[in-house]
mmCIF file of C-alpha atoms in Angstrom:
data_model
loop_
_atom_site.group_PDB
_atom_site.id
_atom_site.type_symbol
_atom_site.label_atom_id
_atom_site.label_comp_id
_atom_site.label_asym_id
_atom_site.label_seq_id
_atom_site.Cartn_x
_atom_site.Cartn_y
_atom_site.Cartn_z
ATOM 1 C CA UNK K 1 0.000 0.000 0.000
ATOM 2 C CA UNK K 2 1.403 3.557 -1.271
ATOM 3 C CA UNK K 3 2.157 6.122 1.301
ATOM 4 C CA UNK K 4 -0.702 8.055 0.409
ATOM 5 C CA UNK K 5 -3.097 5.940 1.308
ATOM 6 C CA UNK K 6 -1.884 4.971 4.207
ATOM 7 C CA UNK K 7 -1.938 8.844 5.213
ATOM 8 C CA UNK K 8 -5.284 8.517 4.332
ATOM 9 C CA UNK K 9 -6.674 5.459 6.222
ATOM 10 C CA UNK K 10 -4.719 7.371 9.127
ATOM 11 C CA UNK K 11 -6.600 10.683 8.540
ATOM 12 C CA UNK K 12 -9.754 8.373 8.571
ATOM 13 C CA UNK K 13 -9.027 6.745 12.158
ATOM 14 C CA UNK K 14 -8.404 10.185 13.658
ATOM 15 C CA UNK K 15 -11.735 11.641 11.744
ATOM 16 C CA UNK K 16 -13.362 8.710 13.786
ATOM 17 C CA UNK K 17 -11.906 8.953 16.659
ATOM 18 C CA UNK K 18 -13.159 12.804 16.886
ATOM 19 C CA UNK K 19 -16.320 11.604 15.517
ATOM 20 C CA UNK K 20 -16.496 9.036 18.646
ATOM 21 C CA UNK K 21 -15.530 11.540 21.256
ATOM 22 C CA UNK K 22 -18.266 14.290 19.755
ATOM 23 C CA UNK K 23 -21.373 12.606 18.646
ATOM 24 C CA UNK K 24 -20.829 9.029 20.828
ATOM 25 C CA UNK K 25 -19.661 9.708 24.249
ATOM 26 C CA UNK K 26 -20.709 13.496 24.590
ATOM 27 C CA UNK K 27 -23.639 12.921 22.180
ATOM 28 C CA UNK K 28 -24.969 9.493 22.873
ATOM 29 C CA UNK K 29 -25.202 9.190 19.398
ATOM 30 C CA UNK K 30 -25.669 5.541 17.446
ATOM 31 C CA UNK K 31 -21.816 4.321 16.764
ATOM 32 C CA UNK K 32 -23.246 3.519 12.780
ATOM 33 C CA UNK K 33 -23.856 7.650 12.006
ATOM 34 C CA UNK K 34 -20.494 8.079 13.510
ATOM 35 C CA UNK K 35 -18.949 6.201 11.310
ATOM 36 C CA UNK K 36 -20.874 8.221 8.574
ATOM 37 C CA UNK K 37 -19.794 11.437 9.721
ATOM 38 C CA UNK K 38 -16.414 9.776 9.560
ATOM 39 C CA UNK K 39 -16.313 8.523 6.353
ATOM 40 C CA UNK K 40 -18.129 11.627 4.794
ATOM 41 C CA UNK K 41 -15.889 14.087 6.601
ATOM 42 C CA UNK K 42 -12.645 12.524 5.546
ATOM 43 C CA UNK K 43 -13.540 12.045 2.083
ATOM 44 C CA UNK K 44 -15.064 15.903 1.889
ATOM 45 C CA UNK K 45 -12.086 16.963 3.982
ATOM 46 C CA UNK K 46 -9.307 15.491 2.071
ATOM 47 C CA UNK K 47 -10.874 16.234 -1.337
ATOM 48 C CA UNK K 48 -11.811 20.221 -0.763
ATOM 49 C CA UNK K 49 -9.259 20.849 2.382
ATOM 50 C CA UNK K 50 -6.280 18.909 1.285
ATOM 51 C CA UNK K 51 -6.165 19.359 -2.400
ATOM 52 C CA UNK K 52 -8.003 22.850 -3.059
ATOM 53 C CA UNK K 53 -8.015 25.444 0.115
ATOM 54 C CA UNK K 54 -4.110 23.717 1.628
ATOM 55 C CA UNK K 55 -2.217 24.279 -1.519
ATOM 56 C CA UNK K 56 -4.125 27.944 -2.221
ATOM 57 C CA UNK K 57 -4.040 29.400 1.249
ATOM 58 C CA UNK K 58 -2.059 27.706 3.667
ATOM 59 C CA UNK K 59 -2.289 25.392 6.662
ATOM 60 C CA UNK K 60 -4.729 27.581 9.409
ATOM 61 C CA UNK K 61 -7.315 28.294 6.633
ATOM 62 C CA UNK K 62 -7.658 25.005 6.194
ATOM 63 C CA UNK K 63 -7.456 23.390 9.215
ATOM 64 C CA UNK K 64 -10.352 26.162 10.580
ATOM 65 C CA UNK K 65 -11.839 25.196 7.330
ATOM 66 C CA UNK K 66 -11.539 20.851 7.644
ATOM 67 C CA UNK K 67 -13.230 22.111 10.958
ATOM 68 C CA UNK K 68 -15.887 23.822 9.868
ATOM 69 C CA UNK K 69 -16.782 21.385 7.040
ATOM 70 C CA UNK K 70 -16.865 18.588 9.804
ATOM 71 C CA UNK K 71 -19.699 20.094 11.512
ATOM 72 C CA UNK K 72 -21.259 21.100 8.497
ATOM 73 C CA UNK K 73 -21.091 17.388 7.518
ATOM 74 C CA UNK K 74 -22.627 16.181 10.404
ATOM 75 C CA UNK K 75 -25.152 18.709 11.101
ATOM 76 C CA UNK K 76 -26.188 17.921 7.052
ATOM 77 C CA UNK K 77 -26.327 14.294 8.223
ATOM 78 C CA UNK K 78 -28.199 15.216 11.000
ATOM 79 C CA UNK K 79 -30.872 16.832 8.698
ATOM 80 C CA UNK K 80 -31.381 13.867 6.533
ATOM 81 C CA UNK K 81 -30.654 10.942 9.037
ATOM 82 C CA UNK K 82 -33.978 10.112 11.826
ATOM 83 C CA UNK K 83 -32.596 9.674 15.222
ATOM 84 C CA UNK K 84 -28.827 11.277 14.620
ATOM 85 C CA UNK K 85 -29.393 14.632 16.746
ATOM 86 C CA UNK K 86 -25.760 16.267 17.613
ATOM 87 C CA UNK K 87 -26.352 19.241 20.139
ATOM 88 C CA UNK K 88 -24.494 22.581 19.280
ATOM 89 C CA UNK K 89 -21.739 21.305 21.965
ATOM 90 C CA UNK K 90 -21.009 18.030 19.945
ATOM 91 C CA UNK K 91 -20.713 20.072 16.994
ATOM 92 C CA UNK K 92 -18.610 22.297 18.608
ATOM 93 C CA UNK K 93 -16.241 19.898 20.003
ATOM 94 C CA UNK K 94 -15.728 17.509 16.559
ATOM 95 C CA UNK K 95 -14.798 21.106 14.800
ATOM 96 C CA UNK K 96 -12.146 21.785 17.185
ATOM 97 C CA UNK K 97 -10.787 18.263 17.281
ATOM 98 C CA UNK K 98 -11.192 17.925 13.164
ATOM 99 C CA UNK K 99 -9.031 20.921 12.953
ATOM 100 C CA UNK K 100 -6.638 20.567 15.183
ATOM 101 C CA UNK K 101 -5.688 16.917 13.661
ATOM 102 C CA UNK K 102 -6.326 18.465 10.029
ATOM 103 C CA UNK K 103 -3.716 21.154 11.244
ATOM 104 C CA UNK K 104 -0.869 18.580 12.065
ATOM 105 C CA UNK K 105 -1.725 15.989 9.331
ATOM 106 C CA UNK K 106 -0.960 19.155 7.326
ATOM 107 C CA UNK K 107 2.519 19.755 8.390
ATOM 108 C CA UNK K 108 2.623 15.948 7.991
ATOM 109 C CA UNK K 109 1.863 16.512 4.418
ATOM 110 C CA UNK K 110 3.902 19.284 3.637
ATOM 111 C CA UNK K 111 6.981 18.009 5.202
ATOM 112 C CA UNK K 112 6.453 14.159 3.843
ATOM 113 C CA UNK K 113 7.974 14.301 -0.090
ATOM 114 C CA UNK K 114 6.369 10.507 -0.604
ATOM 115 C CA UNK K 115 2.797 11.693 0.571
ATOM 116 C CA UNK K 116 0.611 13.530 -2.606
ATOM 117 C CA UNK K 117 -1.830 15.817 -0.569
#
C-alpha cells in the first residue's frame, strides 16, 4: 500500500476517533452515524481541504476550514438521518478536534515528499 493511502486510512481513524468523542460519548449518538460522519468528513475533507483550500491558502485556513466542514457534515447528516441529533456542543467539540488533527496531518503533508496531498 502507497504512502498516500496509508496517510489517508490514518486521517480516517483520527476523523473517527473525533467523531467518537463528539457525537458518541458526549452525544450518545448511534456508533453507525459516527462512522458516517467519519467517512463523509474525511472524504469531503481530504478532497476540498487537502487538495483545493491547503495548496491555495495555507495550513490555518484550512485546518479552521476541515473544521468547519466537519460540523457542516454532520449537522447535514443530522438533517437527513432520523434519530442522529448532535447538540451545538457536539458540533462544537468535533470542529475543534477535526481541525486541530487536520492542522498537524498538514505539516505531515507538507513536510512528507512521498505523501501527494
Amino acid at each position: 500500500m502507497n504512502r498516500t493511502a496509508m496517510a489517508l486510512i490514518f486521517k480516517f481513524l483520527v476523523t473517527l476517533a473525533g467523531a467518537w468523542i463528539a457525537f458518541y460519548v458526549i452525544g450518545n449518538a448511534d456508533f453507525t452515524w459516527v462512522l458516517v460522519v467519519a467517512l463523509l468528513g474525511t472524504v469531503l475533507n481530504y478532497l476540498i481541504g487537502d487538495l483545493f483550500v491547503l495548496p491555495k491558502f495555507g495550513n490555518i485556513i484550512a485546518s479552521i476550514g476541515d473544521g468547519a466542514l466537519g460540523a457542516l457534515t454532520a449537522y447535514i447528516v443530522s438533517q437527513i438521518v432520523y434519530g442522529f441529533e448532535p447538540t451545538a456542543t457536539s458540533l462544537a467539540v468535533f470542529a475543534v478536534l477535526v481541525a486541530v488533527s487536520e492542522y498537524l496531518f498538514h505539516i505531515y503533508l507538507r513536510n512528507s515528499k512521498k505523501v501527494a496531498p
